[in-house]
Short mmCIF file of C-alpha atoms in Angstrom, two decimals:
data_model
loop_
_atom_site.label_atom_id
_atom_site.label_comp_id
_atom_site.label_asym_id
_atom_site.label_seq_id
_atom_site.Cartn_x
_atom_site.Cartn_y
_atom_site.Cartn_z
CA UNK L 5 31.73 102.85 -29.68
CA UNK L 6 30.22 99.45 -30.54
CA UNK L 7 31.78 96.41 -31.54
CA UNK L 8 31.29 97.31 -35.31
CA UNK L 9 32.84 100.33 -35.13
CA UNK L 10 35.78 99.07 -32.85
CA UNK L 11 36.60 96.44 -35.93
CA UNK L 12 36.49 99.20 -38.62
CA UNK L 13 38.09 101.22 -36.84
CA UNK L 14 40.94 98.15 -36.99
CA UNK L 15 39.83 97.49 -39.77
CA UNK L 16 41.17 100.96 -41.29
CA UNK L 17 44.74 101.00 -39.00
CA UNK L 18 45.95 98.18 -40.74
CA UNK L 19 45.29 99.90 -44.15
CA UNK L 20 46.91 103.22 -43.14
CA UNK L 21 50.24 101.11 -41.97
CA UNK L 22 50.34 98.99 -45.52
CA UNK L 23 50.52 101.98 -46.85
CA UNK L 24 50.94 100.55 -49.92
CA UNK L 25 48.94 100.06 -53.39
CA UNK L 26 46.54 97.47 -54.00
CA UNK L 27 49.27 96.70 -57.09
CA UNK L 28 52.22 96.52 -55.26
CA UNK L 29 53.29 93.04 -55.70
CA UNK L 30 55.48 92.78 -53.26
CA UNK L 31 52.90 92.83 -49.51
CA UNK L 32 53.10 89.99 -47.28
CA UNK L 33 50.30 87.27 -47.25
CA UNK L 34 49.09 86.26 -44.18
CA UNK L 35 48.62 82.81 -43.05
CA UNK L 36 45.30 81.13 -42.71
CA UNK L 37 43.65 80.33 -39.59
CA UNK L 38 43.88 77.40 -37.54
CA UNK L 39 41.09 75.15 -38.02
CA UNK L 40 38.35 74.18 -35.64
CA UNK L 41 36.69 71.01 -35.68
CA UNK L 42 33.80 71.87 -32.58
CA UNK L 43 30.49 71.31 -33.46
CA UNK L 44 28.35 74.48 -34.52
CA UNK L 45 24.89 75.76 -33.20
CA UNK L 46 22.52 74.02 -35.39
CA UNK L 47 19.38 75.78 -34.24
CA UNK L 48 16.67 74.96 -36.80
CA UNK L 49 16.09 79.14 -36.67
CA UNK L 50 19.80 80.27 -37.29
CA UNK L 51 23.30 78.69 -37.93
CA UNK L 52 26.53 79.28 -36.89
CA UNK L 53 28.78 80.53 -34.15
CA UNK L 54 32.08 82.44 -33.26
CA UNK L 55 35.14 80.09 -34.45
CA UNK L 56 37.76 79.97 -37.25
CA UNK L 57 36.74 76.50 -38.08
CA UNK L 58 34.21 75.52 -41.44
CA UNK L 59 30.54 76.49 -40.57
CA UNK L 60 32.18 79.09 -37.96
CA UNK L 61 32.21 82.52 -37.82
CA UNK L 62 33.55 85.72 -36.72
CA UNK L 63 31.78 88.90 -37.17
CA UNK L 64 29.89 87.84 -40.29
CA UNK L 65 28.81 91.07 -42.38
CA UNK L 66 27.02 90.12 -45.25
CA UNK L 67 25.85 87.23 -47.23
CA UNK L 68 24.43 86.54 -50.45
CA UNK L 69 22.29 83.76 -51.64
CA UNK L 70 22.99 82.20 -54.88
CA UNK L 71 20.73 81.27 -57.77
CA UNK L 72 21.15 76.97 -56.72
CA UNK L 73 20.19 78.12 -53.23
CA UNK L 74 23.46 77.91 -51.26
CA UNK L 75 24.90 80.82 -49.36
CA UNK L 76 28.04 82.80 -49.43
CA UNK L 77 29.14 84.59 -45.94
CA UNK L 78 31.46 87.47 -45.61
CA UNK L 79 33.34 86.45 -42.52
CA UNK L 80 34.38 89.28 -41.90
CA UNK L 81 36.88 88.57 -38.67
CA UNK L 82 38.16 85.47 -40.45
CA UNK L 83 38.93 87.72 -43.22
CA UNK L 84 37.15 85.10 -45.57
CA UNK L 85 33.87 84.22 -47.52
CA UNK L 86 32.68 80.87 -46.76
CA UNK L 87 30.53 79.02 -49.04
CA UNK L 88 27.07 77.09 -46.93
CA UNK L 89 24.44 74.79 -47.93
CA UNK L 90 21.07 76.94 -46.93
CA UNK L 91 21.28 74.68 -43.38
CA UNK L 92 24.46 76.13 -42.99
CA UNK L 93 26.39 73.36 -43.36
CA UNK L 94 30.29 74.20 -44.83
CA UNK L 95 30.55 73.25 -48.41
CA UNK L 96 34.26 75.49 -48.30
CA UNK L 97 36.35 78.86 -48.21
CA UNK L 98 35.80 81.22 -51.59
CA UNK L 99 38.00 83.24 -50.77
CA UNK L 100 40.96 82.90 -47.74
CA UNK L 101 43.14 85.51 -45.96
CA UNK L 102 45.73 87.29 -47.81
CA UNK L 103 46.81 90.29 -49.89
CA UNK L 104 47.82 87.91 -52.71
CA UNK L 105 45.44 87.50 -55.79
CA UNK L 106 42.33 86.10 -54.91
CA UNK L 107 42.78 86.37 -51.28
CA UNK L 108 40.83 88.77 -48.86
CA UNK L 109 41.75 90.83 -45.89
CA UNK L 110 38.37 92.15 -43.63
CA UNK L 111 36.21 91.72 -46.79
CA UNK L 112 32.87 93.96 -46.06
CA UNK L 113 30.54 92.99 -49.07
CA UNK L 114 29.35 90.17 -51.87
CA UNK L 115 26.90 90.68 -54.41
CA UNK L 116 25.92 87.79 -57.38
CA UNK L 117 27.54 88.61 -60.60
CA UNK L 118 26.66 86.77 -63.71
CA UNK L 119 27.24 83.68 -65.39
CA UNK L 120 27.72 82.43 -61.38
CA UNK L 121 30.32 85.00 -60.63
CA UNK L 122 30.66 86.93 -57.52
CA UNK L 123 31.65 90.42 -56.91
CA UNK L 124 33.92 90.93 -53.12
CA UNK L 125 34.69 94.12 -52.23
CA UNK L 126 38.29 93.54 -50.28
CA UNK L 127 37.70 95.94 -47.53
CA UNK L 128 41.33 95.49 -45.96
CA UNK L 129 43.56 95.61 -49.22
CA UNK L 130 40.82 98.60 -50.85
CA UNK L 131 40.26 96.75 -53.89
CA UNK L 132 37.15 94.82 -55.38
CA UNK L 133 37.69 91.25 -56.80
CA UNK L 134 35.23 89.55 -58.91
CA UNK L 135 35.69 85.86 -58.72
CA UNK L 136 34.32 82.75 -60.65
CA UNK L 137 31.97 80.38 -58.77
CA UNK L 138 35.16 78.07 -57.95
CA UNK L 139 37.27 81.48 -56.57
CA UNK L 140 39.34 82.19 -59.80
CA UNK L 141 39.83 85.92 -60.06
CA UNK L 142 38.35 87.29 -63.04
CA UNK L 143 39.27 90.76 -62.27
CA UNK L 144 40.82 93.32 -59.58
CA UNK L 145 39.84 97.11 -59.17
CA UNK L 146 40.77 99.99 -57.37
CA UNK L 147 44.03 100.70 -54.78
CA UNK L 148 44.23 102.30 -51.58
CA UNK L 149 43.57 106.17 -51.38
CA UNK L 150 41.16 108.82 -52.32
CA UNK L 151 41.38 109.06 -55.87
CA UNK L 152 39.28 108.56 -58.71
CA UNK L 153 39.83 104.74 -59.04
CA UNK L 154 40.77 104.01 -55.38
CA UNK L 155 38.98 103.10 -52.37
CA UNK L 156 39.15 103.50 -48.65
CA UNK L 157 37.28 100.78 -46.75
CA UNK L 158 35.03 99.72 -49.59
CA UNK L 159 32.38 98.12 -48.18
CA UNK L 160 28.63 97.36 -49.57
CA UNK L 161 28.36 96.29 -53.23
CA UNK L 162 25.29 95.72 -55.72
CA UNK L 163 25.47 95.24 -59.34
CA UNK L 164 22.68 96.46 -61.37
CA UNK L 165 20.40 95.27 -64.48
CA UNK L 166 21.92 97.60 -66.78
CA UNK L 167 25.51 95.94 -65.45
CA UNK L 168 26.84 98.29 -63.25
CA UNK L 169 28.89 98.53 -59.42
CA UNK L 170 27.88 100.25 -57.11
CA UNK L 171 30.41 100.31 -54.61
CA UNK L 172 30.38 101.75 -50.62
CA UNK L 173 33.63 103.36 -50.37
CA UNK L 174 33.36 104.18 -46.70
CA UNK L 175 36.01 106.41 -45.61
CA UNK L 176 35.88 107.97 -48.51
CA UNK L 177 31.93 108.81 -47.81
CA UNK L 178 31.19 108.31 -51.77
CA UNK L 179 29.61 105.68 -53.87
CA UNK L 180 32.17 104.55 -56.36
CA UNK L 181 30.43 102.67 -59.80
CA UNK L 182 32.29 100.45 -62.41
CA UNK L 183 31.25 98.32 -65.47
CA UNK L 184 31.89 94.93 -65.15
CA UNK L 185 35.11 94.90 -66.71
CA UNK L 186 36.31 97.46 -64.24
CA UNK L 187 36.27 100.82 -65.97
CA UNK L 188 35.46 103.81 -62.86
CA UNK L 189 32.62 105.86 -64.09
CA UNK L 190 33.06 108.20 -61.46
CA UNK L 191 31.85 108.54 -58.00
CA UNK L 192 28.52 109.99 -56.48
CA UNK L 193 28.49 112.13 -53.22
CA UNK L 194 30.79 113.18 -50.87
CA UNK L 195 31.68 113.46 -47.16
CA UNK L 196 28.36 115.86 -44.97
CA UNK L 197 25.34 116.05 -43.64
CA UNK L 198 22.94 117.10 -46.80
CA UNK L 199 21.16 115.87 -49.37
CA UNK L 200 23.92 113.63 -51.43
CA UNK L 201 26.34 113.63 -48.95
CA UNK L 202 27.42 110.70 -46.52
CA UNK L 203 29.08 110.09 -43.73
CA UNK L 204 30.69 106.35 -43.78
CA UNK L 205 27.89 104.71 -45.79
CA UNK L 206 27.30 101.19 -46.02
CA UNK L 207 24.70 99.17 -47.38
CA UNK L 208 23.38 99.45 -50.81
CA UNK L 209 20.35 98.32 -52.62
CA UNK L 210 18.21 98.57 -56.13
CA UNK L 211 14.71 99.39 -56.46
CA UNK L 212 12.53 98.34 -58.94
CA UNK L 213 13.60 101.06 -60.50
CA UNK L 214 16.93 100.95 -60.59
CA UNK L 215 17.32 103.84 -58.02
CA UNK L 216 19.95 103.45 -55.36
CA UNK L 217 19.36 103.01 -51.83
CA UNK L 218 22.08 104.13 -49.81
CA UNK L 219 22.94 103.04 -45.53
CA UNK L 220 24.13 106.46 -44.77
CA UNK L 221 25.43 105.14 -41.75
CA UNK L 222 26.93 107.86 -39.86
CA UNK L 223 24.13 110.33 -40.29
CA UNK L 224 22.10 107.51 -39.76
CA UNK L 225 19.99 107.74 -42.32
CA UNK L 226 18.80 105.79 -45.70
CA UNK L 227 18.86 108.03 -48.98
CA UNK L 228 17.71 107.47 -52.18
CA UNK L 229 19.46 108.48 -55.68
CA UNK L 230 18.18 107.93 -59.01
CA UNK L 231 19.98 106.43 -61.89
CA UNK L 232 22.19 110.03 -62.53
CA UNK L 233 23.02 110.28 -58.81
CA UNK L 234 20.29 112.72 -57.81
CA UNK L 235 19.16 113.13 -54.43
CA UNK L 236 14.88 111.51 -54.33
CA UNK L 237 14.56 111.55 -50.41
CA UNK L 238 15.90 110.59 -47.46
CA UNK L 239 14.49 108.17 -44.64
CA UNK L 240 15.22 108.53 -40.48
CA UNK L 241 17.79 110.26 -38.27
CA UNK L 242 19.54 109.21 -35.22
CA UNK L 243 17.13 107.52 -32.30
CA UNK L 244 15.22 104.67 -31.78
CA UNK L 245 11.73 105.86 -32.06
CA UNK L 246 9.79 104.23 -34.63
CA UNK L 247 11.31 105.30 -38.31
CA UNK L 248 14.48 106.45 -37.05
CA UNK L 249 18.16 104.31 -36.67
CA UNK L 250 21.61 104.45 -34.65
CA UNK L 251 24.00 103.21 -37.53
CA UNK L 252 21.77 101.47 -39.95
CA UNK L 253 24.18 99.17 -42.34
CA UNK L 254 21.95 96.87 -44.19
CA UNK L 255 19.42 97.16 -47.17
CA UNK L 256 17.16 95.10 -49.63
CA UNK L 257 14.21 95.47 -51.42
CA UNK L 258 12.24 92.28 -50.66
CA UNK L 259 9.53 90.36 -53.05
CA UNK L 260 6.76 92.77 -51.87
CA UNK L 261 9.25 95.93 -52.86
CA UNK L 262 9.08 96.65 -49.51
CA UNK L 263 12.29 98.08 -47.84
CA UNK L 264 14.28 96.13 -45.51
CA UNK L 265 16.86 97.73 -42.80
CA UNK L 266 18.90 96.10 -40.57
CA UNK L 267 18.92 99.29 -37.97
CA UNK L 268 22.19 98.09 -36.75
CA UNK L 269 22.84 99.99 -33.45
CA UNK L 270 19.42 99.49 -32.29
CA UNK L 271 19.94 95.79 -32.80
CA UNK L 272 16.32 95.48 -34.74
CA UNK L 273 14.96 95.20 -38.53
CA UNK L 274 12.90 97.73 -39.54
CA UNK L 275 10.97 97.15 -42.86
CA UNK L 276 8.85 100.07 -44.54
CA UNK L 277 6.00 100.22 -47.15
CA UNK L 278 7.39 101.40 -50.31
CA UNK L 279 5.69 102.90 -53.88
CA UNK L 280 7.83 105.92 -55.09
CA UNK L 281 8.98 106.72 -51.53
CA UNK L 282 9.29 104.69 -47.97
CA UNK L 283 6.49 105.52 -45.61
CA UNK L 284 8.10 107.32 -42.96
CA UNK L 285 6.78 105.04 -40.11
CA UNK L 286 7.85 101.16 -40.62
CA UNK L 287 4.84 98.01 -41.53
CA UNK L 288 7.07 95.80 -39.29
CA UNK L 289 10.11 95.84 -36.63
CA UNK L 290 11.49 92.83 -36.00
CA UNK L 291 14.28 92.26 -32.70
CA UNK L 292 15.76 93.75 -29.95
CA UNK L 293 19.38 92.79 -28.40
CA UNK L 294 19.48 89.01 -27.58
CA UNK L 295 20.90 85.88 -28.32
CA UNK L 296 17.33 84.09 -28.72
CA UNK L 297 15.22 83.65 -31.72
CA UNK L 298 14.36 87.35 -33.58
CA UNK L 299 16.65 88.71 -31.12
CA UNK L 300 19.27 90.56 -32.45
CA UNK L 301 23.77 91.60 -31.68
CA UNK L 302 24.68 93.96 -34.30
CA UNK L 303 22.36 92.61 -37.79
CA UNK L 304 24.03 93.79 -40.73
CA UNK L 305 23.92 92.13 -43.89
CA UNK L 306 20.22 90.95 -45.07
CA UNK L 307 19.31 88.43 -48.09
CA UNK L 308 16.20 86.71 -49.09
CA UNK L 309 16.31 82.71 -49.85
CA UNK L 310 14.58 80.48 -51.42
CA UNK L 311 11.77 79.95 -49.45
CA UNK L 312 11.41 83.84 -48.78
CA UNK L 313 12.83 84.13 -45.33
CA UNK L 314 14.69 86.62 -44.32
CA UNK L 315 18.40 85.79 -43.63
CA UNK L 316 20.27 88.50 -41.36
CA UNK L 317 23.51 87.78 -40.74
CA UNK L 318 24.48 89.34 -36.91
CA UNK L 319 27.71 90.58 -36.17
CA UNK L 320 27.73 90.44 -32.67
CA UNK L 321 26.41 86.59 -31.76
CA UNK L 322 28.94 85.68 -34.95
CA UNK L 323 25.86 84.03 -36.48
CA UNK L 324 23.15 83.63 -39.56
CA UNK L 325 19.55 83.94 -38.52
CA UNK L 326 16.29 83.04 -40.63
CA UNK L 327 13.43 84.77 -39.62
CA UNK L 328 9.69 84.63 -41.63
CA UNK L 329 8.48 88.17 -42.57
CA UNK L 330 4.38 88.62 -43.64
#
């Protein structure tokens, strides 16, 4: 089991003893971290390392790049999203540990929202929370279970044109969707192995389109549903041959429409031509396991910034990496 799955895994225990709803009113918050005051890495070619303190890091997930240019970080061990400058200098905390309003526990995704608003999905307390650009909750969805209008481990998130979530709920091995004032539209898939079906997914992404890309993670796989949910194709199986991914979590569509996979459990990006379908055989692979530059511990969440690098934010060395893809 790797690292990733170890922290799920923990991730998901601490859910099933709560065993209460994300409304209850009455959960304990937890207290915030201690904070560090060490200096960070500040490695022209990535930022960050494993702390509690601003700028630090623990098991970062995914990230998100906002429209002035600055980044947010799901910090995932720090049960936090932290707010950087594109150096990856601190500017501050979004969102800090908790079960309270406005307060995370093992968040797992971010995605922009609009009119500067962010959309969090709350891994730990199995709820999504959009938030303002300053942290104020604008609104809270979902509780703890398998219902309908509940999660369990809700973890990638993308919002599309047309205005709606699409949501990761993991353990659940579904893609939840919601309008942007939180009404459930009702999910897509289903736990298995066939076309449709998913087995802990993870990342999500939009086409051109606006089909959905789908980290089927356990069947390590990507698959591809249009608009109404309908299976288009699917993309790999388990290996590390050329095309093919152990645990694949992260997705994007980049400016060329090419798409982008952070093949987790092989520690490597993978990035395939893409028209109506990805080739089967990837343009580019990018890593292997490392702590150097384009080396890779666990890459999960992926964003493009302003300059068009790739930004891959790595699990296992607890840091943000840029690297320049042709």
């Amino acid at each position: 089991m790797t690292r990733r799955r170890t922290f799920i895994s923990l991730a998901a225990g601490v859910l099933q003893a709560c065993g209460t709803r994300v409304s209850d009113g009455n959960r304990a918050v937890a207290s915030p971290p201690t904070i560090a005051t060490a200096r960070r890495d500040t490695d022209p070619d990535y930022f960050g390392t494993k702390g509690t303190g601003p700028g630090f890091f623990d098991g970062p997930v995914a990230l998100t790049v906002r429209p002035d240019g600055t980044i947010l970080v799901v910090d995932a061990g720090n049960s936090r999203v932290q707010h950087v400058t594109p150096e990856g200098d601190a500017i501050g905390v979004i969102a800090a540990p908790g079960s309270a309003t406005g307060q995370v526990q093992f968040p797992e995704g971010i995605a922009n929202g609009p009119d500067g608003s962010m959309v969090v999905s709350d891994g730990g307390n199995n709820r999504i929370q959009m938030l303002t650009a300053d942290g104020l909750v604008q609104g809270i969805w979902g509780q703890s279970g398998a219902g309908p209008e509940a999660f369990a481990v809700p973890r990638g998130v993308v919002i599309s044109h047309a205005g709606i979530v699409y949501v990761a709920d993991s353990r659940n091995h579904r893609i939840q969707r919601l309008t942007l004032d939180g009404r459930f539209l009702g999910p897509w898939g289903g736990p298995g192995t066939g076309p449709g079906e998913f087995d802990a997914p993870v990342g999500l992404a939009l086409d051109a389109s606006g089909s959905l890309a789908v980290a089927d993670a356990g069947n390590h796989r990507i698959q591809l549903l249009d608009e109404h949910g309908r299976h288009i194709w699917t993309l790999g199986g388990i290996g590390n041959q050329l095309g093919q991914f152990r645990g694949p979590e992260g997705l994007l569509f980049d400016g060329q429409g090419r798409l982008v996979v952070a093949d987790t459990s092989n520690d490597r990006i993978q990035i395939f031509g893409y028209s109506d379908r990805a080739d089967p055989v990837p343009s580019l692979v990018i890593g292997r396991r490392g702590k150097g530059v384009r080396e890779f511990d666990e890459p999960i969440g992926l964003a493009i910034n302003g300059r068009g690098e790739l930004l891959v934010s790595e699990f296992g060395n607890h840091r943000i990496q840029r690297v320049v893809i042709n």
